[in-house]
mmCIF file with all atom_site columns, C-alpha atoms in Angstrom:
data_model
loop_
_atom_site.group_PDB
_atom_site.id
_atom_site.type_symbol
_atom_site.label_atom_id
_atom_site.label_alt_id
_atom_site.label_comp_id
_atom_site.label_asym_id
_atom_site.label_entity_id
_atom_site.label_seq_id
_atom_site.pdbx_PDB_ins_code
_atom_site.Cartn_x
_atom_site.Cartn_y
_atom_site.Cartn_z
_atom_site.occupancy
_atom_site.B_iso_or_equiv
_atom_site.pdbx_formal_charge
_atom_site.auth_seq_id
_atom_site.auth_comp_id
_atom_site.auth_asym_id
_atom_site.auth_atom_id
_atom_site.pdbx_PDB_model_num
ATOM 1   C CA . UNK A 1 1   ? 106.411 93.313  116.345 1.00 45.00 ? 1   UNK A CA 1
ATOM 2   C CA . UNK A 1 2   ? 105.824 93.077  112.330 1.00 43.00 ? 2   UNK A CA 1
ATOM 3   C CA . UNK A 1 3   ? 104.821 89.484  112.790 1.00 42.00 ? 3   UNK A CA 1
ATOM 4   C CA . UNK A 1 4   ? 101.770 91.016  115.008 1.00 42.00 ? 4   UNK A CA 1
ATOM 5   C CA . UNK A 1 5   ? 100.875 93.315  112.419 1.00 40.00 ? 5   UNK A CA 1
ATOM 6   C CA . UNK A 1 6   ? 100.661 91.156  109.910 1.00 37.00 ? 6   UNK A CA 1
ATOM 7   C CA . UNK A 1 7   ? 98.515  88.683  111.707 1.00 36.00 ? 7   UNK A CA 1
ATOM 8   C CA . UNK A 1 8   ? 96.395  91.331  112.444 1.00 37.00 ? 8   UNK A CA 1
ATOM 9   C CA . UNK A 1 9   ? 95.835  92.039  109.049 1.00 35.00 ? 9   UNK A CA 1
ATOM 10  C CA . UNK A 1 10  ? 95.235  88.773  108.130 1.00 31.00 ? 10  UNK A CA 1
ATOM 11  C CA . UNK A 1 11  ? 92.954  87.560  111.028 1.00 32.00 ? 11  UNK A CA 1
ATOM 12  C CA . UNK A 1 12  ? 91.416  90.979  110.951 1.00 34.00 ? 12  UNK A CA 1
ATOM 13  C CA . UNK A 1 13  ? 91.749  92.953  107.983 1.00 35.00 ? 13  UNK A CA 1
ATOM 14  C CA . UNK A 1 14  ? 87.837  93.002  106.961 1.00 37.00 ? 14  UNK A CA 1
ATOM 15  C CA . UNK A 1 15  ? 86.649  94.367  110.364 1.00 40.00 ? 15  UNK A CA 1
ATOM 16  C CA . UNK A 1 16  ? 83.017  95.824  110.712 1.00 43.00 ? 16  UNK A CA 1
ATOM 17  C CA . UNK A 1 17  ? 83.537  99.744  111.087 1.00 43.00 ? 17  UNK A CA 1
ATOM 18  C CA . UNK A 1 18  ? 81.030  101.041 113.160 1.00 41.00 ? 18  UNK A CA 1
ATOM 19  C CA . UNK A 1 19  ? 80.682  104.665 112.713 1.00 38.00 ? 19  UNK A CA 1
ATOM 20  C CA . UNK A 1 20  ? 79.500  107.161 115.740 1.00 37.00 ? 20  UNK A CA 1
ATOM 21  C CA . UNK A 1 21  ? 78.761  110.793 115.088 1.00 36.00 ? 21  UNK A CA 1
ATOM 22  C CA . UNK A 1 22  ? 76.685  113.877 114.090 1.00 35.00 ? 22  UNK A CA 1
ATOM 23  C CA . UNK A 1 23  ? 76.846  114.686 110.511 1.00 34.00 ? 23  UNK A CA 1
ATOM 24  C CA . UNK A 1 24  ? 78.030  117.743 109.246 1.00 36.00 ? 24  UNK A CA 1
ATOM 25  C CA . UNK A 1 25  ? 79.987  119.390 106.810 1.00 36.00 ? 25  UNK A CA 1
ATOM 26  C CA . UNK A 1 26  ? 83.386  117.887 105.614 1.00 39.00 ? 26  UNK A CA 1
ATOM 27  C CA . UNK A 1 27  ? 85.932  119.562 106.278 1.00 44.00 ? 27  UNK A CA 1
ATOM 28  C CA . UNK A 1 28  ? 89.093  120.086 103.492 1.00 43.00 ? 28  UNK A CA 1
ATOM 29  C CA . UNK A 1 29  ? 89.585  118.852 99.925  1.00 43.00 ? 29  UNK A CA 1
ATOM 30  C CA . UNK A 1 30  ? 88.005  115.430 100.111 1.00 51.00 ? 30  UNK A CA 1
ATOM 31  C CA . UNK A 1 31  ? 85.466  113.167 97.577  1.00 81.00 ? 31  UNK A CA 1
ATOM 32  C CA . UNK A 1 32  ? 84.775  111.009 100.108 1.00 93.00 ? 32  UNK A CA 1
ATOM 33  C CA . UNK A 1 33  ? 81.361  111.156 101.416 1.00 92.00 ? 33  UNK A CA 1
ATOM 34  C CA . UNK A 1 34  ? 79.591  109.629 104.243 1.00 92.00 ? 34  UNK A CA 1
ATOM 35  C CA . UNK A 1 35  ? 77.703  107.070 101.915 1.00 92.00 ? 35  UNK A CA 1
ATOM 36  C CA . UNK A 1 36  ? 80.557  106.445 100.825 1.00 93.00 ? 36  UNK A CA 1
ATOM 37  C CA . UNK A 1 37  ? 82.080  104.865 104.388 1.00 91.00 ? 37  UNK A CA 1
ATOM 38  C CA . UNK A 1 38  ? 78.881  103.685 105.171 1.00 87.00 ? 38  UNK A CA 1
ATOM 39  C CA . UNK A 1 39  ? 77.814  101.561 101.619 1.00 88.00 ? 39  UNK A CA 1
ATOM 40  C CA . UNK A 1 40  ? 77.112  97.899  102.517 1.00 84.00 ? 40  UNK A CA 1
ATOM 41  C CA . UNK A 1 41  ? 78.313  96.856  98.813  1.00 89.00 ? 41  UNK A CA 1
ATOM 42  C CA . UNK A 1 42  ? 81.669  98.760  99.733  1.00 92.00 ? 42  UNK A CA 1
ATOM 43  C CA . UNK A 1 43  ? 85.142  98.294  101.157 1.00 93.00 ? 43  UNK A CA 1
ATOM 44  C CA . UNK A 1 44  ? 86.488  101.176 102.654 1.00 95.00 ? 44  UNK A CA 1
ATOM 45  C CA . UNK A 1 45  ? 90.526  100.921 103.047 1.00 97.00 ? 45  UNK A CA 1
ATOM 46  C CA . UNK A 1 46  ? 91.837  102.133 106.030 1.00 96.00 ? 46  UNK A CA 1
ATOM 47  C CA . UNK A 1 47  ? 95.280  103.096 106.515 1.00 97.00 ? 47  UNK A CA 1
ATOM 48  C CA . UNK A 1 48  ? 96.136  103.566 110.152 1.00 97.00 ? 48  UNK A CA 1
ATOM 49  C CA . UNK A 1 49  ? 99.778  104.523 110.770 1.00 98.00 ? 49  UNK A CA 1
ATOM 50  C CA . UNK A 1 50  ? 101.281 105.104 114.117 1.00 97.00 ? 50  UNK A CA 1
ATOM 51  C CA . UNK A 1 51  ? 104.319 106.470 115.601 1.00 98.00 ? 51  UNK A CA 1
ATOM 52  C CA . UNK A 1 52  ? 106.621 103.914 117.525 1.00 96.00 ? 52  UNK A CA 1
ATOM 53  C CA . UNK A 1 53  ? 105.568 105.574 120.935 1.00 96.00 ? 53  UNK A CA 1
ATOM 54  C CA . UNK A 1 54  ? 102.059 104.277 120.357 1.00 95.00 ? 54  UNK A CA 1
ATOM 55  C CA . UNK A 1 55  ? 102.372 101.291 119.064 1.00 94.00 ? 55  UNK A CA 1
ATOM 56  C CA . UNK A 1 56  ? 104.538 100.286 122.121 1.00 92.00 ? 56  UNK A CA 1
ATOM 57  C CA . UNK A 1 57  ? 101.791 102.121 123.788 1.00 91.00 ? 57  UNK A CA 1
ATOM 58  C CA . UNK A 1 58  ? 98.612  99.994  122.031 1.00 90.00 ? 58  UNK A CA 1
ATOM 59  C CA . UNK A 1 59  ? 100.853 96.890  123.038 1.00 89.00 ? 59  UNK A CA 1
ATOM 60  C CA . UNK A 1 60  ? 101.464 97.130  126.464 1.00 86.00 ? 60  UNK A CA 1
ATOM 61  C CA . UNK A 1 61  ? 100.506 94.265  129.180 1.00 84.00 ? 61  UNK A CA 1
ATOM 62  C CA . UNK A 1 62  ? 99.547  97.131  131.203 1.00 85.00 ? 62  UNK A CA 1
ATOM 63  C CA . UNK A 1 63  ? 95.435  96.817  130.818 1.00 81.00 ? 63  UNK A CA 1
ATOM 64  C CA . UNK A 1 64  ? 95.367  100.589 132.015 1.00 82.00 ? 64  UNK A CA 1
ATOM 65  C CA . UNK A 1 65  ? 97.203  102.028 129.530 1.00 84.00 ? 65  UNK A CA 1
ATOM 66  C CA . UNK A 1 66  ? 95.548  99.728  126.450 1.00 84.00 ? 66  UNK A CA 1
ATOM 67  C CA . UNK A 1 67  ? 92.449  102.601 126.727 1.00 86.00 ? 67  UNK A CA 1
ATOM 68  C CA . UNK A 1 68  ? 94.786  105.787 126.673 1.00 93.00 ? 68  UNK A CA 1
ATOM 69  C CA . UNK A 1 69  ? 94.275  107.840 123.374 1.00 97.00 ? 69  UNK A CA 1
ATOM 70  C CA . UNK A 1 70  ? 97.572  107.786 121.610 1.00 97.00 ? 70  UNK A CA 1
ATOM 71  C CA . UNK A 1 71  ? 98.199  110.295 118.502 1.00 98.00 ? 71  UNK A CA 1
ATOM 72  C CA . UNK A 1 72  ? 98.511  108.736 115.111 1.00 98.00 ? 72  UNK A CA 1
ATOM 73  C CA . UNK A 1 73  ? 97.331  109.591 110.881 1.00 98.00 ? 73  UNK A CA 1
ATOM 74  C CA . UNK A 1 74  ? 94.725  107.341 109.057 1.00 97.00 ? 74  UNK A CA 1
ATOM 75  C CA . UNK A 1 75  ? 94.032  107.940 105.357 1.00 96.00 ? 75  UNK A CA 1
ATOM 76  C CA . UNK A 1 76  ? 90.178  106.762 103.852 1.00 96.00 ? 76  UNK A CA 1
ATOM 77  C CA . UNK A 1 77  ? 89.876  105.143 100.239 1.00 95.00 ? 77  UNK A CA 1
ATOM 78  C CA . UNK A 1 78  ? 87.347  103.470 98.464  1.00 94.00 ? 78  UNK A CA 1
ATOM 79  C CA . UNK A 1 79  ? 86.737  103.709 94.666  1.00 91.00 ? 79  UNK A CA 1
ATOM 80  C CA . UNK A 1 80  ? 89.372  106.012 93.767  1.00 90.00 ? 80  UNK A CA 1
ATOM 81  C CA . UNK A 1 81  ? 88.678  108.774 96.441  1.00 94.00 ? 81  UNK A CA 1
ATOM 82  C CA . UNK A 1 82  ? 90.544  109.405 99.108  1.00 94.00 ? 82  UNK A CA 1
ATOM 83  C CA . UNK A 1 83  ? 90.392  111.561 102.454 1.00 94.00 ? 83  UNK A CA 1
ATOM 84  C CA . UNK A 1 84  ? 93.895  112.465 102.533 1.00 93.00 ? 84  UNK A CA 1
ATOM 85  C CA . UNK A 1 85  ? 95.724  112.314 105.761 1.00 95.00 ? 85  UNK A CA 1
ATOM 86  C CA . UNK A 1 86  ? 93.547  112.812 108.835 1.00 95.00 ? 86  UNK A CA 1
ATOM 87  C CA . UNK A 1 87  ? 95.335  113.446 112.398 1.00 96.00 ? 87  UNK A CA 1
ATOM 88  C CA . UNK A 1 88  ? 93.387  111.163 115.018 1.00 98.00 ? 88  UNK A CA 1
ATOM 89  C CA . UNK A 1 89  ? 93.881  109.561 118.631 1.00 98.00 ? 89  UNK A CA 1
ATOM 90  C CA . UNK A 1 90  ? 93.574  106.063 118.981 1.00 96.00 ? 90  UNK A CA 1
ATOM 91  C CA . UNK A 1 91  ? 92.842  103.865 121.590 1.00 94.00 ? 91  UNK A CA 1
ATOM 92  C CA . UNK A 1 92  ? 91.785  100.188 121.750 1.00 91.00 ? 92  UNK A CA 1
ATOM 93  C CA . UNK A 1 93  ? 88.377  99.273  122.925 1.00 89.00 ? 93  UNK A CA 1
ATOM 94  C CA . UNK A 1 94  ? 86.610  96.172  124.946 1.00 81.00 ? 94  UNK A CA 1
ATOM 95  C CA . UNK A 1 95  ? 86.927  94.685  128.164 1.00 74.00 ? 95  UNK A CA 1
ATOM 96  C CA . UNK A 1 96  ? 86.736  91.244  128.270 1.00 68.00 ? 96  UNK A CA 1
ATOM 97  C CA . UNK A 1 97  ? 87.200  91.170  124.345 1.00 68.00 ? 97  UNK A CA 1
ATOM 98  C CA . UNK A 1 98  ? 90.022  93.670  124.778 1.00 74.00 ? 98  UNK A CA 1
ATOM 99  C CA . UNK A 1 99  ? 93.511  92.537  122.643 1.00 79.00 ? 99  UNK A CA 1
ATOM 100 C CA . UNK A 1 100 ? 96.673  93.667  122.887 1.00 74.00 ? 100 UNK A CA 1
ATOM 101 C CA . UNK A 1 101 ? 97.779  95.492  118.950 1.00 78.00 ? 101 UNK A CA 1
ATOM 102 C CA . UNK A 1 102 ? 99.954  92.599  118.094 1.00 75.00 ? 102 UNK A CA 1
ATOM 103 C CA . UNK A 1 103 ? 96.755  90.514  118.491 1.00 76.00 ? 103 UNK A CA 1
ATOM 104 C CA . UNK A 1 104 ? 93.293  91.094  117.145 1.00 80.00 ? 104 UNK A CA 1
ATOM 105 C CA . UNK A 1 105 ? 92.018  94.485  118.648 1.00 87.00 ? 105 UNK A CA 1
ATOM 106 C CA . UNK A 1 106 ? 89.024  96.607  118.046 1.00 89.00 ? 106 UNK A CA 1
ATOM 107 C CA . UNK A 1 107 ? 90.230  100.353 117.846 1.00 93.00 ? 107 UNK A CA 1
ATOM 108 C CA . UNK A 1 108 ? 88.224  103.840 119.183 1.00 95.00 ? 108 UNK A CA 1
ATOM 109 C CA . UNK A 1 109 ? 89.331  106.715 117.208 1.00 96.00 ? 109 UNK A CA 1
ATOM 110 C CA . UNK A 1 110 ? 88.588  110.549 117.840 1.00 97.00 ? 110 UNK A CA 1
ATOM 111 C CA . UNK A 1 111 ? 88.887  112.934 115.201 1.00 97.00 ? 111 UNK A CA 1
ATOM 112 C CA . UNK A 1 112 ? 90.605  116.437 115.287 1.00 95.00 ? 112 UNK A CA 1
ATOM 113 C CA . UNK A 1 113 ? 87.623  119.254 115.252 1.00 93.00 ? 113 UNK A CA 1
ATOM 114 C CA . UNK A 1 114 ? 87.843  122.134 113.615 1.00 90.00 ? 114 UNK A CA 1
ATOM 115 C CA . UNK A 1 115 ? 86.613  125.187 114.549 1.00 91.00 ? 115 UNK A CA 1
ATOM 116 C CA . UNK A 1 116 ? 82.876  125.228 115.290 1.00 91.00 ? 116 UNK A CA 1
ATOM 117 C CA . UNK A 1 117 ? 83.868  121.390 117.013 1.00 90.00 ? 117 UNK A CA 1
ATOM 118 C CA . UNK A 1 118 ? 83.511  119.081 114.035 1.00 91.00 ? 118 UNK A CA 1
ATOM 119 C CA . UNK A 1 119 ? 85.294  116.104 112.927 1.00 93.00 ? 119 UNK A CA 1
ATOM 120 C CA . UNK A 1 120 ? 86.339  114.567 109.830 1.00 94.00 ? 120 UNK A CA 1
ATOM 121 C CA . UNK A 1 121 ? 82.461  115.044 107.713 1.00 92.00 ? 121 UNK A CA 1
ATOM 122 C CA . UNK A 1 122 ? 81.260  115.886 110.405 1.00 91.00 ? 122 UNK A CA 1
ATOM 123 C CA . UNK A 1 123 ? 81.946  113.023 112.719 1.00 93.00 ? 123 UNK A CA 1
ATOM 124 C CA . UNK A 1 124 ? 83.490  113.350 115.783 1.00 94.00 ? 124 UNK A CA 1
ATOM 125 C CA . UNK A 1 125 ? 84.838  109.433 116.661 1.00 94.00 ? 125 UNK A CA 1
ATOM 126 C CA . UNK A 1 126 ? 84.566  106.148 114.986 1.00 94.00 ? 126 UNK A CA 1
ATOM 127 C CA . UNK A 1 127 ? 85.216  102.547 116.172 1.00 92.00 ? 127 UNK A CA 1
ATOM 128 C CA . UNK A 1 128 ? 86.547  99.617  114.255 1.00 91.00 ? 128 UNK A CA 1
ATOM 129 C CA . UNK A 1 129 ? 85.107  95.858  115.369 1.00 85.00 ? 129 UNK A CA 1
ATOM 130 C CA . UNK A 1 130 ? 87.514  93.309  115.081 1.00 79.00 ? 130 UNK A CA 1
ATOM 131 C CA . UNK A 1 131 ? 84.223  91.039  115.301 1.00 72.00 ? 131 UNK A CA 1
ATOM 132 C CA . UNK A 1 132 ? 86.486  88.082  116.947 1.00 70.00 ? 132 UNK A CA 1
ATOM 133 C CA . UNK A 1 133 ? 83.406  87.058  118.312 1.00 71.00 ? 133 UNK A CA 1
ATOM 134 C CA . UNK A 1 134 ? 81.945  87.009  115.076 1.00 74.00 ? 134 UNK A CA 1
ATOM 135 C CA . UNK A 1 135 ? 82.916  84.265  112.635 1.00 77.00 ? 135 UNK A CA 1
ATOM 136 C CA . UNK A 1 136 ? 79.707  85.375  110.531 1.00 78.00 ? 136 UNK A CA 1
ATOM 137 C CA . UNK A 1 137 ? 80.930  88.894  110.599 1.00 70.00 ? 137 UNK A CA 1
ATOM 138 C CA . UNK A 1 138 ? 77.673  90.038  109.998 1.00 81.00 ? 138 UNK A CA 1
ATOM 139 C CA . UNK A 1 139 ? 75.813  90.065  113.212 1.00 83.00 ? 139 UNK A CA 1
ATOM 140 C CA . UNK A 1 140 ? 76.038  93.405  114.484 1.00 82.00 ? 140 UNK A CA 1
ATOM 141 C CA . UNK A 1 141 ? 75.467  94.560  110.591 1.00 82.00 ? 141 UNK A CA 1
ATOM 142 C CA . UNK A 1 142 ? 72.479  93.221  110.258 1.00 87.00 ? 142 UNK A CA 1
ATOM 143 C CA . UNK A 1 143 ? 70.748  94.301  114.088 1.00 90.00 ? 143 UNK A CA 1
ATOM 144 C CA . UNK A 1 144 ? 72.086  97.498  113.476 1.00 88.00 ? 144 UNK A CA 1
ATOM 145 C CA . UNK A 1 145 ? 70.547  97.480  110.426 1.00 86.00 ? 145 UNK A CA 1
ATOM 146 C CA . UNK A 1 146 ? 67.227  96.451  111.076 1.00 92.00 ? 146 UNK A CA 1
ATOM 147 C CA . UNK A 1 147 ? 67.039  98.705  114.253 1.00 93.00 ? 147 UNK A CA 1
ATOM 148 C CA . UNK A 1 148 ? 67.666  101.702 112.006 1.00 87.00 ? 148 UNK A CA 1
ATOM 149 C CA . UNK A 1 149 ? 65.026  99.975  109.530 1.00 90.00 ? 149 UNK A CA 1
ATOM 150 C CA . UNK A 1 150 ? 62.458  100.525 112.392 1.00 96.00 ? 150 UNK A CA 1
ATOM 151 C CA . UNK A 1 151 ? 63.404  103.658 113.564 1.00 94.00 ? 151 UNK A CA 1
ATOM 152 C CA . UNK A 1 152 ? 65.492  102.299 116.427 1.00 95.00 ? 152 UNK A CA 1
ATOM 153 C CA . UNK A 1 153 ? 68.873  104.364 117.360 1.00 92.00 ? 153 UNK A CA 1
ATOM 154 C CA . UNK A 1 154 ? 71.940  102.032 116.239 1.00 90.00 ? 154 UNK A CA 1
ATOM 155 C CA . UNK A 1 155 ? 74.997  103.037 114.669 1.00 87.00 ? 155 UNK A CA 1
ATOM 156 C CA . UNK A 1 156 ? 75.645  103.150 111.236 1.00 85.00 ? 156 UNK A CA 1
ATOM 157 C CA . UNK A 1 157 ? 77.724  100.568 109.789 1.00 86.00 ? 157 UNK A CA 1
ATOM 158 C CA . UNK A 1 158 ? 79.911  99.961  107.021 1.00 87.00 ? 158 UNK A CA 1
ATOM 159 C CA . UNK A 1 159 ? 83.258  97.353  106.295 1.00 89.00 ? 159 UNK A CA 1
ATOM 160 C CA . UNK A 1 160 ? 86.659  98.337  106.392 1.00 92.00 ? 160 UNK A CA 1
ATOM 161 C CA . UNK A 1 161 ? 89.700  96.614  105.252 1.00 94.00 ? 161 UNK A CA 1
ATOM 162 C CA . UNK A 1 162 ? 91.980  97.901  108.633 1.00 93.00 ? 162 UNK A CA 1
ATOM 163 C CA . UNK A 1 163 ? 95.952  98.059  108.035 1.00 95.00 ? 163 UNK A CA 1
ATOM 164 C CA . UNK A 1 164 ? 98.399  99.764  110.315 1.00 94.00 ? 164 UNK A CA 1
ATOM 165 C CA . UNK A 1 165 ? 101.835 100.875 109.647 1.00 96.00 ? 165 UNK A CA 1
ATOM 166 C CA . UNK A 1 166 ? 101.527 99.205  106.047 1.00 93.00 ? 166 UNK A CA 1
ATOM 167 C CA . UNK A 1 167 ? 100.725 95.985  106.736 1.00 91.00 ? 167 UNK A CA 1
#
């Protein structure tokens, strides 16, 4: 299963992060900021780490159960600051770009709300692109960037350097 991971981070590791949320206040001890996660001249490390139930979970040949949110910690850090440990659910995302963990996937993750129903700075889910598609890796960067330029609805974007369980 290590072997998977580690291709993963290899053929995957600088993934585009596309962020999905309302902004709000953060929530705990943290530097981290949104411009922070969301700085094109940035590299935010993320540090996914799962129990063994969802990895075996995320892996399954069962195409059902590859979209069931499965419980599991990510930390944040770029320059220094950190997030600290953040309790999530995880699924993978795609349909006819869907892969298995111990392959290249692109992840959906929900964050735990607190009281008055916001997530981590205010965001409430987040999705990591594994861009397989996207050799470039800048495609949906730069629509999504011009379509905010002009006012247009698209996500926010930033990159992320993706590893899980360590590796």
């Amino acid at each position: 299963e290590m072997a998977g991971f580690r291709r993963l981070s290899t053929v995957a590791g600088l993934g585009l992060a596309l962020i999905l949320g309302l902004i709000g206040p953060a929530q705990g001890a943290t530097p981290i900021k949104l411009t922070d996660i969301y700085n094109p001249l940035k590299i935010l490390k993320a540090e996914l780490t799962l129990p063994q139930s969802s990895v075996d979970s995320l892996d399954s040949t069962d195409v059902n159960q590859l979209k069931v949110y499965v419980p599991g910690t990510i930390v944040f850090t770029v320059d220094g600051k950190t997030s600290g440990t953040l309790d999530i659910k995880v699924r993978l995302k795609g349909s006819t770009s869907m892969y298995r963990l111990s392959e290249t996937p692109s992840f959906k993750i929900k964050f735990q709300k607190d009281a008055v129903g916001n997530g981590y700075l205010g965001l409430n889910r987040m999705t990591f692109n594994g861009m397989v598609q996207d050799n470039s890796k800048v495609h949906e960067f730069g629509a999504y960037t011009l379509f905010n330029a002009v006012g247009v609805a698209a996500p926010k974007t930033g990159y992320v350097r993706l590893y899980i369980n360590g590796v």
